[in-house]
mmCIF file of C-alpha atoms and ligand atoms in Angstrom:
data_model
loop_
_atom_site.group_PDB
_atom_site.id
_atom_site.type_symbol
_atom_site.label_atom_id
_atom_site.label_comp_id
_atom_site.label_asym_id
_atom_site.label_seq_id
_atom_site.Cartn_x
_atom_site.Cartn_y
_atom_site.Cartn_z
ATOM 1 C CA UNK T 15 20.556 -6.234 -32.501
ATOM 2 C CA UNK T 16 21.225 -5.068 -28.971
ATOM 3 C CA UNK T 17 23.335 -2.096 -30.058
ATOM 4 C CA UNK T 18 20.670 -1.025 -32.500
ATOM 5 C CA UNK T 19 17.983 -0.906 -29.813
ATOM 6 C CA UNK T 20 20.279 0.926 -27.411
ATOM 7 C CA UNK T 21 20.658 3.888 -29.730
ATOM 8 C CA UNK T 22 17.084 4.058 -31.029
ATOM 9 C CA UNK T 23 15.656 6.518 -28.510
ATOM 10 C CA UNK T 24 18.648 8.863 -28.586
ATOM 11 C CA UNK T 25 18.585 8.832 -32.396
ATOM 12 C CA UNK T 26 14.861 9.507 -32.494
ATOM 13 C CA UNK T 27 15.321 12.432 -30.139
ATOM 14 C CA UNK T 28 18.000 13.868 -32.424
ATOM 15 C CA UNK T 29 15.844 13.367 -35.500
ATOM 16 C CA UNK T 30 12.958 15.257 -33.927
ATOM 17 C CA UNK T 31 15.055 18.383 -33.492
ATOM 18 C CA UNK T 32 16.587 20.439 -30.751
ATOM 19 C CA UNK T 33 15.043 20.003 -27.317
ATOM 20 C CA UNK T 34 13.052 22.867 -25.872
ATOM 21 C CA UNK T 35 13.914 23.740 -22.297
ATOM 22 C CA UNK T 36 11.776 22.168 -19.601
ATOM 23 C CA UNK T 37 9.704 24.346 -17.270
ATOM 24 C CA UNK T 38 11.236 24.407 -13.824
ATOM 25 C CA UNK T 39 9.306 24.042 -10.564
ATOM 26 C CA UNK T 40 8.912 27.807 -10.125
ATOM 27 C CA UNK T 41 7.255 28.353 -13.506
ATOM 28 C CA UNK T 42 5.041 25.279 -13.066
ATOM 29 C CA UNK T 43 3.851 26.570 -9.693
ATOM 30 C CA UNK T 44 3.288 30.025 -11.146
ATOM 31 C CA UNK T 45 1.128 28.590 -13.958
ATOM 32 C CA UNK T 46 -0.840 26.441 -11.496
ATOM 33 C CA UNK T 47 -0.754 23.380 -13.770
ATOM 34 C CA UNK T 48 1.560 20.436 -14.259
ATOM 35 C CA UNK T 49 1.418 19.137 -17.825
ATOM 36 C CA UNK T 50 1.505 15.339 -17.630
ATOM 37 C CA UNK T 51 1.549 12.931 -20.562
ATOM 38 C CA UNK T 52 0.624 9.269 -20.714
ATOM 39 C CA UNK T 53 -0.595 6.561 -23.076
ATOM 40 C CA UNK T 54 -4.023 5.622 -21.777
ATOM 41 C CA UNK T 55 -4.563 2.127 -23.213
ATOM 42 C CA UNK T 56 -2.852 0.424 -20.310
ATOM 43 C CA UNK T 57 -5.363 -0.541 -17.620
ATOM 44 C CA UNK T 58 -5.276 -0.502 -14.667
ATOM 45 C CA UNK T 59 -2.388 2.001 -14.804
ATOM 46 C CA UNK T 60 -3.818 4.535 -17.256
ATOM 47 C CA UNK T 61 -6.969 4.211 -19.320
ATOM 48 C CA UNK T 62 -9.935 6.356 -20.291
ATOM 49 C CA UNK T 63 -13.417 6.619 -18.867
ATOM 50 C CA UNK T 64 -15.307 8.770 -21.333
ATOM 51 C CA UNK T 65 -12.909 11.628 -21.915
ATOM 52 C CA UNK T 66 -11.237 11.319 -18.537
ATOM 53 C CA UNK T 67 -7.864 9.646 -18.010
ATOM 54 C CA UNK T 68 -8.126 7.359 -14.994
ATOM 55 C CA UNK T 69 -6.193 4.528 -13.355
ATOM 56 C CA UNK T 70 -3.539 4.032 -10.710
ATOM 57 C CA UNK T 71 -0.925 6.239 -12.357
ATOM 58 C CA UNK T 72 -3.488 8.910 -13.256
ATOM 59 C CA UNK T 73 -4.624 9.166 -9.643
ATOM 60 C CA UNK T 74 -1.046 8.984 -8.397
ATOM 61 C CA UNK T 75 -0.030 11.899 -10.659
ATOM 62 C CA UNK T 76 -2.947 13.867 -9.244
ATOM 63 C CA UNK T 77 -1.896 13.061 -5.669
ATOM 64 C CA UNK T 78 1.644 14.218 -6.458
ATOM 65 C CA UNK T 79 0.449 17.410 -8.167
ATOM 66 C CA UNK T 80 -1.663 18.189 -5.111
ATOM 67 C CA UNK T 81 1.475 17.992 -2.975
ATOM 68 C CA UNK T 82 3.051 20.580 -5.290
ATOM 69 C CA UNK T 83 -0.061 22.739 -5.050
ATOM 70 C CA UNK T 84 -0.941 22.493 -8.764
ATOM 71 C CA UNK T 85 -3.530 20.829 -11.013
ATOM 72 C CA UNK T 86 -2.770 18.227 -13.670
ATOM 73 C CA UNK T 87 -3.343 19.027 -17.324
ATOM 74 C CA UNK T 88 -3.402 15.669 -19.164
ATOM 75 C CA UNK T 89 -1.952 15.000 -22.610
ATOM 76 C CA UNK T 90 -2.071 11.639 -24.300
ATOM 77 C CA UNK T 91 0.160 10.277 -27.005
ATOM 78 C CA UNK T 92 1.283 6.916 -28.361
ATOM 79 C CA UNK T 93 3.736 5.150 -26.063
ATOM 80 C CA UNK T 94 6.668 5.246 -28.476
ATOM 81 C CA UNK T 95 6.526 9.067 -28.828
ATOM 82 C CA UNK T 96 6.126 10.030 -25.143
ATOM 83 C CA UNK T 97 9.803 10.461 -24.261
ATOM 84 C CA UNK T 98 10.482 12.271 -27.543
ATOM 85 C CA UNK T 99 7.677 14.740 -26.747
ATOM 86 C CA UNK T 100 9.158 15.192 -23.283
ATOM 87 C CA UNK T 101 12.510 16.063 -24.861
ATOM 88 C CA UNK T 102 10.756 18.635 -27.037
ATOM 89 C CA UNK T 103 9.324 20.314 -23.960
ATOM 90 C CA UNK T 104 5.706 19.396 -24.748
ATOM 91 C CA UNK T 105 5.063 18.098 -21.224
ATOM 92 C CA UNK T 106 6.556 18.566 -17.772
ATOM 93 C CA UNK T 107 6.541 14.855 -16.978
ATOM 94 C CA UNK T 108 5.536 11.465 -18.341
ATOM 95 C CA UNK T 109 3.848 8.801 -16.219
ATOM 96 C CA UNK T 110 3.293 5.752 -18.414
ATOM 97 C CA UNK T 111 4.814 2.769 -16.609
ATOM 98 C CA UNK T 112 8.288 3.304 -18.021
ATOM 99 C CA UNK T 113 10.809 0.765 -16.789
ATOM 100 C CA UNK T 114 13.943 2.549 -15.594
ATOM 101 C CA UNK T 115 16.619 1.388 -18.054
ATOM 102 C CA UNK T 116 20.160 2.628 -18.762
ATOM 103 C CA UNK T 117 19.137 3.321 -22.365
ATOM 104 C CA UNK T 118 16.262 5.603 -21.341
ATOM 105 C CA UNK T 119 18.432 7.231 -18.686
ATOM 106 C CA UNK T 120 20.634 8.548 -21.485
ATOM 107 C CA UNK T 121 17.676 10.558 -22.769
ATOM 108 C CA UNK T 122 15.601 11.407 -19.679
ATOM 109 C CA UNK T 123 15.777 11.518 -15.872
ATOM 110 C CA UNK T 124 13.565 9.287 -13.729
ATOM 111 C CA UNK T 125 11.924 9.748 -10.347
ATOM 112 C CA UNK T 126 12.542 7.151 -7.667
ATOM 113 C CA UNK T 127 10.515 4.095 -8.719
ATOM 114 C CA UNK T 128 6.788 4.557 -8.118
ATOM 115 C CA UNK T 129 6.131 0.819 -8.382
ATOM 116 C CA UNK T 130 7.854 -2.504 -9.065
ATOM 117 C CA UNK T 131 6.571 -5.141 -11.426
ATOM 118 C CA UNK T 132 7.668 -7.463 -14.190
ATOM 119 C CA UNK T 133 6.912 -8.885 -17.593
ATOM 120 C CA UNK T 134 4.828 -12.053 -17.904
ATOM 121 C CA UNK T 135 3.629 -14.249 -20.737
ATOM 122 C CA UNK T 136 -0.148 -14.110 -21.252
ATOM 123 C CA UNK T 137 -1.924 -16.605 -23.470
ATOM 124 C CA UNK T 138 -5.246 -18.368 -23.943
ATOM 125 C CA UNK T 139 -5.728 -21.518 -21.822
ATOM 126 C CA UNK T 140 -3.608 -24.283 -23.312
ATOM 127 C CA UNK T 141 -1.233 -21.746 -24.883
ATOM 128 C CA UNK T 142 2.434 -21.150 -24.057
ATOM 129 C CA UNK T 143 3.296 -20.426 -20.424
ATOM 130 C CA UNK T 144 7.089 -20.442 -20.411
ATOM 131 C CA UNK T 145 9.837 -19.293 -22.752
ATOM 132 C CA UNK T 146 10.488 -22.956 -23.540
ATOM 133 C CA UNK T 147 6.854 -23.313 -24.723
ATOM 134 C CA UNK T 148 7.404 -20.437 -27.164
ATOM 135 C CA UNK T 149 9.395 -22.490 -29.678
ATOM 136 C CA UNK T 150 7.870 -21.851 -33.104
ATOM 137 C CA UNK T 151 5.144 -19.645 -31.597
ATOM 138 C CA UNK T 152 4.161 -16.034 -32.258
ATOM 139 C CA UNK T 153 4.702 -13.440 -29.545
ATOM 140 C CA UNK T 154 3.025 -10.016 -29.363
ATOM 141 C CA UNK T 155 4.680 -6.994 -27.753
ATOM 142 C CA UNK T 156 3.856 -3.287 -27.596
ATOM 143 C CA UNK T 157 6.001 -0.931 -29.676
ATOM 144 C CA UNK T 158 8.720 0.939 -27.801
ATOM 145 C CA UNK T 159 8.371 -1.038 -24.558
ATOM 146 C CA UNK T 160 10.919 -2.927 -22.506
ATOM 147 C CA UNK T 161 8.936 -6.060 -23.452
ATOM 148 C CA UNK T 162 9.730 -5.432 -27.109
ATOM 149 C CA UNK T 163 13.431 -4.914 -26.317
ATOM 150 C CA UNK T 164 13.646 -7.957 -24.038
ATOM 151 C CA UNK T 165 11.787 -10.186 -26.469
ATOM 152 C CA UNK T 166 14.452 -9.472 -29.086
ATOM 153 C CA UNK T 167 17.244 -10.533 -26.731
ATOM 154 C CA UNK T 168 15.600 -13.581 -25.148
ATOM 155 C CA UNK T 169 16.529 -16.968 -26.585
ATOM 156 C CA UNK T 170 13.897 -18.876 -28.507
ATOM 157 C CA UNK T 171 11.655 -15.925 -29.321
ATOM 158 C CA UNK T 172 11.845 -15.680 -33.083
ATOM 159 C CA UNK T 173 8.448 -14.634 -34.313
ATOM 160 C CA UNK T 174 7.810 -11.271 -32.662
ATOM 161 C CA UNK T 175 4.837 -9.127 -33.660
ATOM 162 C CA UNK T 176 4.813 -5.494 -32.615
ATOM 163 C CA UNK T 177 1.519 -3.749 -31.848
ATOM 164 C CA UNK T 178 1.135 0.021 -31.411
ATOM 165 C CA UNK T 179 -0.769 -0.309 -28.140
ATOM 166 C CA UNK T 180 -1.899 -2.709 -25.440
ATOM 167 C CA UNK T 181 -5.512 -2.856 -26.662
ATOM 168 C CA UNK T 182 -4.479 -4.072 -30.134
ATOM 169 C CA UNK T 183 -2.048 -6.630 -28.728
ATOM 170 C CA UNK T 184 -4.733 -8.074 -26.429
ATOM 171 C CA UNK T 185 -7.217 -8.203 -29.301
ATOM 172 C CA UNK T 186 -4.691 -10.093 -31.443
ATOM 173 C CA UNK T 187 -4.258 -12.587 -28.639
ATOM 174 C CA UNK T 188 -7.993 -13.091 -28.114
ATOM 175 C CA UNK T 189 -8.521 -13.469 -31.870
ATOM 176 C CA UNK T 190 -5.755 -16.087 -32.123
ATOM 177 C CA UNK T 191 -3.553 -13.975 -34.388
ATOM 178 C CA UNK T 192 -0.743 -14.400 -31.882
ATOM 179 C CA UNK T 193 0.066 -17.189 -29.399
ATOM 180 C CA UNK T 194 1.236 -15.126 -26.435
ATOM 181 C CA UNK T 195 1.656 -11.552 -25.276
ATOM 182 C CA UNK T 196 4.563 -10.315 -23.168
ATOM 183 C CA UNK T 197 3.321 -7.517 -20.896
ATOM 184 C CA UNK T 198 3.191 -6.227 -17.338
ATOM 185 C CA UNK T 199 1.995 -8.644 -14.681
ATOM 186 C CA UNK T 200 -0.729 -6.294 -13.397
ATOM 187 C CA UNK T 201 -1.900 -5.443 -16.917
ATOM 188 C CA UNK T 202 -2.166 -9.193 -17.525
ATOM 189 C CA UNK T 203 -4.127 -9.740 -14.297
ATOM 190 C CA UNK T 204 -6.542 -6.957 -15.299
ATOM 191 C CA UNK T 205 -6.988 -8.421 -18.802
ATOM 192 C CA UNK T 206 -7.672 -11.857 -17.334
ATOM 193 C CA UNK T 207 -10.277 -10.348 -15.024
ATOM 194 C CA UNK T 208 -11.943 -8.465 -17.898
ATOM 195 C CA UNK T 209 -12.103 -11.502 -20.156
ATOM 196 C CA UNK T 210 -13.737 -13.553 -17.429
ATOM 197 C CA UNK T 211 -10.733 -15.852 -17.057
ATOM 198 C CA UNK T 212 -10.288 -16.524 -20.781
ATOM 199 C CA UNK T 213 -6.571 -15.825 -20.399
ATOM 200 C CA UNK T 214 -3.806 -17.555 -18.471
ATOM 201 C CA UNK T 215 -0.765 -15.926 -16.967
ATOM 202 C CA UNK T 216 2.534 -17.726 -17.297
ATOM 203 C CA UNK T 217 6.076 -17.214 -16.116
ATOM 204 C CA UNK T 218 7.550 -13.959 -14.885
ATOM 205 C CA UNK T 219 10.141 -13.305 -17.586
ATOM 206 C CA UNK T 220 11.922 -10.337 -15.970
ATOM 207 C CA UNK T 221 11.411 -7.754 -13.235
ATOM 208 C CA UNK T 222 11.528 -3.986 -13.555
ATOM 209 C CA UNK T 223 11.406 -0.794 -11.540
ATOM 210 C CA UNK T 224 8.961 1.737 -12.949
ATOM 211 C CA UNK T 225 9.524 5.497 -12.775
ATOM 212 C CA UNK T 226 8.169 8.881 -13.831
ATOM 213 C CA UNK T 227 10.216 10.575 -16.579
ATOM 214 C CA UNK T 228 11.411 14.187 -16.684
ATOM 215 C CA UNK T 229 13.484 16.175 -19.097
ATOM 216 C CA UNK T 230 17.167 15.696 -18.323
ATOM 217 C CA UNK T 231 18.454 18.022 -15.632
ATOM 218 C CA UNK T 232 15.043 19.383 -14.608
ATOM 219 C CA UNK T 233 16.326 18.959 -11.059
ATOM 220 C CA UNK T 234 13.832 21.252 -9.306
ATOM 221 C CA UNK T 235 10.820 19.313 -10.630
ATOM 222 C CA UNK T 236 12.412 15.867 -10.256
ATOM 223 C CA UNK T 237 13.284 16.436 -6.613
ATOM 224 C CA UNK T 238 9.913 18.014 -5.813
ATOM 225 C CA UNK T 239 8.128 14.972 -7.279
ATOM 226 C CA UNK T 240 10.464 12.602 -5.412
ATOM 227 C CA UNK T 241 9.658 14.427 -2.175
ATOM 228 C CA UNK T 242 5.924 14.282 -2.965
ATOM 229 C CA UNK T 243 6.178 10.541 -3.692
ATOM 230 C CA UNK T 244 7.975 9.994 -0.397
ATOM 231 C CA UNK T 245 5.230 11.937 1.390
ATOM 232 C CA UNK T 246 2.288 10.012 -0.132
ATOM 233 C CA UNK T 247 4.091 6.724 0.513
ATOM 234 C CA UNK T 248 4.509 7.734 4.164
ATOM 235 C CA UNK T 249 1.035 9.164 4.838
ATOM 236 C CA UNK T 250 -0.993 6.143 3.708
ATOM 237 C CA UNK T 251 -2.488 7.705 0.567
ATOM 238 C CA UNK T 252 -0.268 5.715 -1.826
ATOM 239 C CA UNK T 253 -1.127 2.488 -0.020
ATOM 240 C CA UNK T 254 -4.847 3.255 -0.165
ATOM 241 C CA UNK T 255 -4.666 4.031 -3.895
ATOM 242 C CA UNK T 256 -2.617 0.917 -4.643
ATOM 243 C CA UNK T 257 -5.031 -1.304 -2.722
ATOM 244 C CA UNK T 258 -7.959 0.219 -4.626
ATOM 245 C CA UNK T 259 -6.505 -0.921 -7.967
ATOM 246 C CA UNK T 260 -4.490 -4.031 -7.077
ATOM 247 C CA UNK T 261 -5.657 -5.235 -3.695
ATOM 248 C CA UNK T 262 -2.042 -4.868 -2.549
ATOM 249 C CA UNK T 263 0.700 -2.283 -2.137
ATOM 250 C CA UNK T 264 2.866 -2.397 -5.278
ATOM 251 C CA UNK T 265 5.673 -0.051 -4.166
ATOM 252 C CA UNK T 266 9.250 -1.333 -4.522
ATOM 253 C CA UNK T 267 10.756 -2.883 -1.412
HETATM 254 N N1 LIG W 14 6.902 -1.274 -18.579
HETATM 255 C C1 LIG W 14 7.035 -1.282 -19.996
HETATM 256 C C2 LIG W 14 8.131 -0.346 -20.433
HETATM 257 O O1 LIG W 14 8.768 0.207 -19.634
HETATM 258 C C3 LIG W 14 5.746 -0.996 -20.736
HETATM 259 C C4 LIG W 14 5.056 0.287 -20.456
HETATM 260 C C5 LIG W 14 3.875 0.496 -21.382
HETATM 261 N N2 LIG W 14 3.095 1.625 -20.955
HETATM 262 C C6 LIG W 14 1.985 2.067 -21.550
HETATM 263 N N3 LIG W 14 1.379 3.101 -21.063
HETATM 264 N N4 LIG W 14 1.524 1.451 -22.570
HETATM 265 O O2 LIG W 14 8.377 -0.145 -21.568
#
């Protein structure tokens, strides 16, 4: 089971054909735009307001692009295809709350973590709160996420249902088609807020460091974005943005 999941991304990248070379920092600067992809069903990190992609990561990407002296051109795609598209050279970078994992690091390079968080169990009041409560219960996860991978390796989680995106998984939970949803702690807090408290947040199941993904060996862009991240974390703009969405600074310590 574990081995199978380890090779999935690398296999998918092979199946989708030879990678196209990434644009380096010089050509990005020359074009004036940084092509950034995300999956915008993941509030408060990335979501849509009309046609606009907004949220903490959307605004952070724009802050970083500003440091590089370019504008962001947004692309959206389903979460499970983002890193494949990156490998094909469709985007310069992907900001979609990717946990930095050894498996993904075989296929892409990551920035220094832009925030730290973890996976929690979300359920309706009275529903499961801990892994022990999950015996015989149904668990929802989003396709291609670290939650999906972890759920498969955690003891006692037999009945796993995979949803293409966060919106569908939350709807399944609200409609009682699943007993719990394993997702990001801040995504869970946002969902609880939006449902007027009709959800409860249970145990933190694991922690993760989240990073921005680049095509492997696009060193000029990766280091420029790392420098930009360092700058916005030092000048107060990251803190201000984080407090706007979370009421706290969510950088890794
Ligand atoms: N943090 C999780 C992961 O690394 C989930 C990210 C889901 N992101 C999204 N935009 N739906 O896989």
